[in-house]
């Protein structure tokens, strides 16, 4: 597993480094997505998560939900457009799950993407994520995960 400045980035995932979002193909025509450890460390302890509802569509590059911490409120932007088919209700009830376990319990939504094959090429594989994330952390002045 790549570790960039103390932040874990599992190599079996695909990453939208610019938006700090990971994707995992579920093998059934859907993809699960969530915030990276970098994102949760930068945001601080999450206190609220408001996802798009099941059945709603997400446009590529737009929000699949809103996250809030003590120092930040903002969208979770999905590189993939599609229909929300599942929402992490546990995360809605306990937003800090994303801080504690961003890659398992802290996932955001599952989408049925419209053009997954077209999106995959824009994502970075876990095996290749170290250099792009180093550059992103430098550009954002982020020292790393605690």
CSV table of C-alpha atoms in Angstrom, one decimal:
chain,number,residue,atom,x,y,z
A,1,UNK,CA,0.0,0.0,0.0
A,2,UNK,CA,1.4,3.4,-1.0
A,3,UNK,CA,1.9,5.7,2.0
A,4,UNK,CA,2.4,9.4,1.1
A,5,UNK,CA,3.6,11.6,4.0
A,6,UNK,CA,1.9,9.2,6.5
A,7,UNK,CA,-1.4,9.0,4.5
A,8,UNK,CA,-2.4,5.5,3.4
A,9,UNK,CA,-3.6,5.1,-0.2
A,10,UNK,CA,-4.6,1.5,-0.9
A,11,UNK,CA,-3.2,0.2,-4.2
A,12,UNK,CA,-6.4,-1.7,-5.2
A,13,UNK,CA,-8.3,1.6,-5.6
A,14,UNK,CA,-8.4,4.3,-8.3
A,15,UNK,CA,-7.9,7.9,-7.4
A,16,UNK,CA,-9.2,11.3,-8.5
A,17,UNK,CA,-6.2,13.1,-6.9
A,18,UNK,CA,-7.4,16.6,-7.6
A,19,UNK,CA,-10.7,16.0,-5.7
A,20,UNK,CA,-9.2,13.6,-3.1
A,21,UNK,CA,-11.7,10.9,-4.0
A,22,UNK,CA,-11.1,7.1,-4.4
A,23,UNK,CA,-13.1,4.7,-6.6
A,24,UNK,CA,-13.6,1.0,-6.4
A,25,UNK,CA,-15.2,-1.0,-9.2
A,26,UNK,CA,-17.7,-3.3,-7.6
A,27,UNK,CA,-17.8,-5.7,-10.5
A,28,UNK,CA,-21.5,-5.4,-11.1
A,29,UNK,CA,-21.6,-2.2,-13.1
A,30,UNK,CA,-21.4,0.0,-10.0
A,31,UNK,CA,-18.5,1.9,-8.3
A,32,UNK,CA,-18.1,2.7,-4.7
A,33,UNK,CA,-16.4,6.0,-3.8
A,34,UNK,CA,-15.1,7.9,-0.8
A,35,UNK,CA,-12.7,10.5,0.5
A,36,UNK,CA,-9.0,9.7,0.7
A,37,UNK,CA,-7.1,9.7,4.0
A,38,UNK,CA,-5.5,12.9,2.7
A,39,UNK,CA,-8.9,14.5,2.4
A,40,UNK,CA,-10.1,13.5,5.8
A,41,UNK,CA,-6.8,14.7,7.4
A,42,UNK,CA,-7.1,18.0,5.7
A,43,UNK,CA,-10.7,18.5,6.6
A,44,UNK,CA,-10.4,17.5,10.2
A,45,UNK,CA,-13.0,15.6,12.2
A,46,UNK,CA,-16.2,15.4,10.1
A,47,UNK,CA,-19.4,16.4,11.8
A,48,UNK,CA,-21.9,16.1,9.0
A,49,UNK,CA,-22.5,14.2,5.7
A,50,UNK,CA,-25.4,14.9,3.4
A,51,UNK,CA,-25.4,12.6,0.4
A,52,UNK,CA,-27.5,12.8,-2.7
A,53,UNK,CA,-30.4,10.5,-2.3
A,54,UNK,CA,-30.7,7.0,-3.9
A,55,UNK,CA,-32.1,7.4,-7.4
A,56,UNK,CA,-30.7,10.9,-8.0
A,57,UNK,CA,-28.2,11.5,-10.7
A,58,UNK,CA,-24.8,13.0,-10.3
A,59,UNK,CA,-23.1,14.8,-13.2
A,60,UNK,CA,-19.5,14.1,-13.8
A,61,UNK,CA,-17.3,16.6,-11.9
A,62,UNK,CA,-20.2,17.5,-9.6
A,63,UNK,CA,-21.1,16.7,-6.0
A,64,UNK,CA,-22.4,13.4,-4.8
A,65,UNK,CA,-22.8,14.8,-1.3
A,66,UNK,CA,-21.7,17.6,1.1
A,67,UNK,CA,-19.3,17.1,3.9
A,68,UNK,CA,-18.7,19.4,6.9
A,69,UNK,CA,-16.0,19.5,9.6
A,70,UNK,CA,-15.3,22.1,12.2
A,71,UNK,CA,-13.1,24.0,9.7
A,72,UNK,CA,-14.5,23.1,6.3
A,73,UNK,CA,-17.8,22.6,4.3
A,74,UNK,CA,-17.7,21.4,0.8
A,75,UNK,CA,-18.8,19.0,-1.9
A,76,UNK,CA,-17.5,15.5,-2.5
A,77,UNK,CA,-17.0,15.7,-6.3
A,78,UNK,CA,-17.3,12.6,-8.4
A,79,UNK,CA,-15.3,12.3,-11.6
A,80,UNK,CA,-18.0,9.8,-12.7
A,81,UNK,CA,-21.5,10.8,-13.6
A,82,UNK,CA,-24.4,8.4,-13.0
A,83,UNK,CA,-27.2,7.3,-10.7
A,84,UNK,CA,-26.8,7.0,-6.9
A,85,UNK,CA,-27.7,3.4,-6.1
A,86,UNK,CA,-26.6,3.3,-2.4
A,87,UNK,CA,-25.8,5.7,0.3
A,88,UNK,CA,-23.7,5.0,3.4
A,89,UNK,CA,-26.3,5.6,6.1
A,90,UNK,CA,-23.8,4.7,8.8
A,91,UNK,CA,-21.7,7.6,7.6
A,92,UNK,CA,-24.7,9.9,7.7
A,93,UNK,CA,-25.3,8.9,11.3
A,94,UNK,CA,-21.6,9.0,12.3
A,95,UNK,CA,-19.6,11.2,9.9
A,96,UNK,CA,-16.3,10.7,11.7
A,97,UNK,CA,-16.3,7.1,10.3
A,98,UNK,CA,-14.6,8.7,7.3
A,99,UNK,CA,-11.8,10.0,9.5
A,100,UNK,CA,-11.4,6.6,11.3
A,101,UNK,CA,-11.7,4.3,8.3
A,102,UNK,CA,-11.9,6.2,5.0
A,103,UNK,CA,-11.5,3.1,2.8
A,104,UNK,CA,-13.9,0.7,4.4
A,105,UNK,CA,-16.6,1.9,6.8
A,106,UNK,CA,-16.3,5.6,5.6
A,107,UNK,CA,-17.3,5.2,2.0
A,108,UNK,CA,-19.7,7.8,0.6
A,109,UNK,CA,-22.0,6.5,-2.2
A,110,UNK,CA,-22.2,3.7,-4.8
A,111,UNK,CA,-22.9,4.9,-8.3
A,112,UNK,CA,-24.1,3.2,-11.5
A,113,UNK,CA,-21.8,5.3,-13.8
A,114,UNK,CA,-22.9,6.4,-17.2
A,115,UNK,CA,-19.5,6.2,-18.9
A,116,UNK,CA,-17.2,4.3,-16.5
A,117,UNK,CA,-14.8,3.2,-19.3
A,118,UNK,CA,-14.4,6.9,-20.2
A,119,UNK,CA,-13.7,7.9,-16.6
A,120,UNK,CA,-11.2,5.2,-15.7
A,121,UNK,CA,-8.5,6.7,-18.0
A,122,UNK,CA,-8.6,9.9,-16.0
A,123,UNK,CA,-8.1,8.2,-12.7
A,124,UNK,CA,-4.7,7.2,-11.2
A,125,UNK,CA,-4.1,3.6,-10.1
A,126,UNK,CA,-3.0,3.0,-6.5
A,127,UNK,CA,0.3,1.7,-7.8
A,128,UNK,CA,1.0,5.0,-9.5
A,129,UNK,CA,-0.5,7.4,-7.0
A,130,UNK,CA,2.6,8.4,-5.0
A,131,UNK,CA,4.1,11.1,-7.3
A,132,UNK,CA,0.7,12.8,-8.2
A,133,UNK,CA,-0.2,12.9,-4.5
A,134,UNK,CA,3.2,14.3,-3.5
A,135,UNK,CA,2.7,17.1,-6.0
A,136,UNK,CA,-0.9,17.7,-4.9
A,137,UNK,CA,0.2,18.0,-1.2
A,138,UNK,CA,2.9,20.4,-2.2
A,139,UNK,CA,0.5,22.6,-4.1
A,140,UNK,CA,-1.9,22.7,-1.2
A,141,UNK,CA,0.8,23.1,1.4
A,142,UNK,CA,-0.3,20.0,3.3
A,143,UNK,CA,2.4,18.3,5.3
A,144,UNK,CA,0.8,14.9,5.7
A,145,UNK,CA,-1.4,12.8,7.9
A,146,UNK,CA,-0.8,12.6,11.6
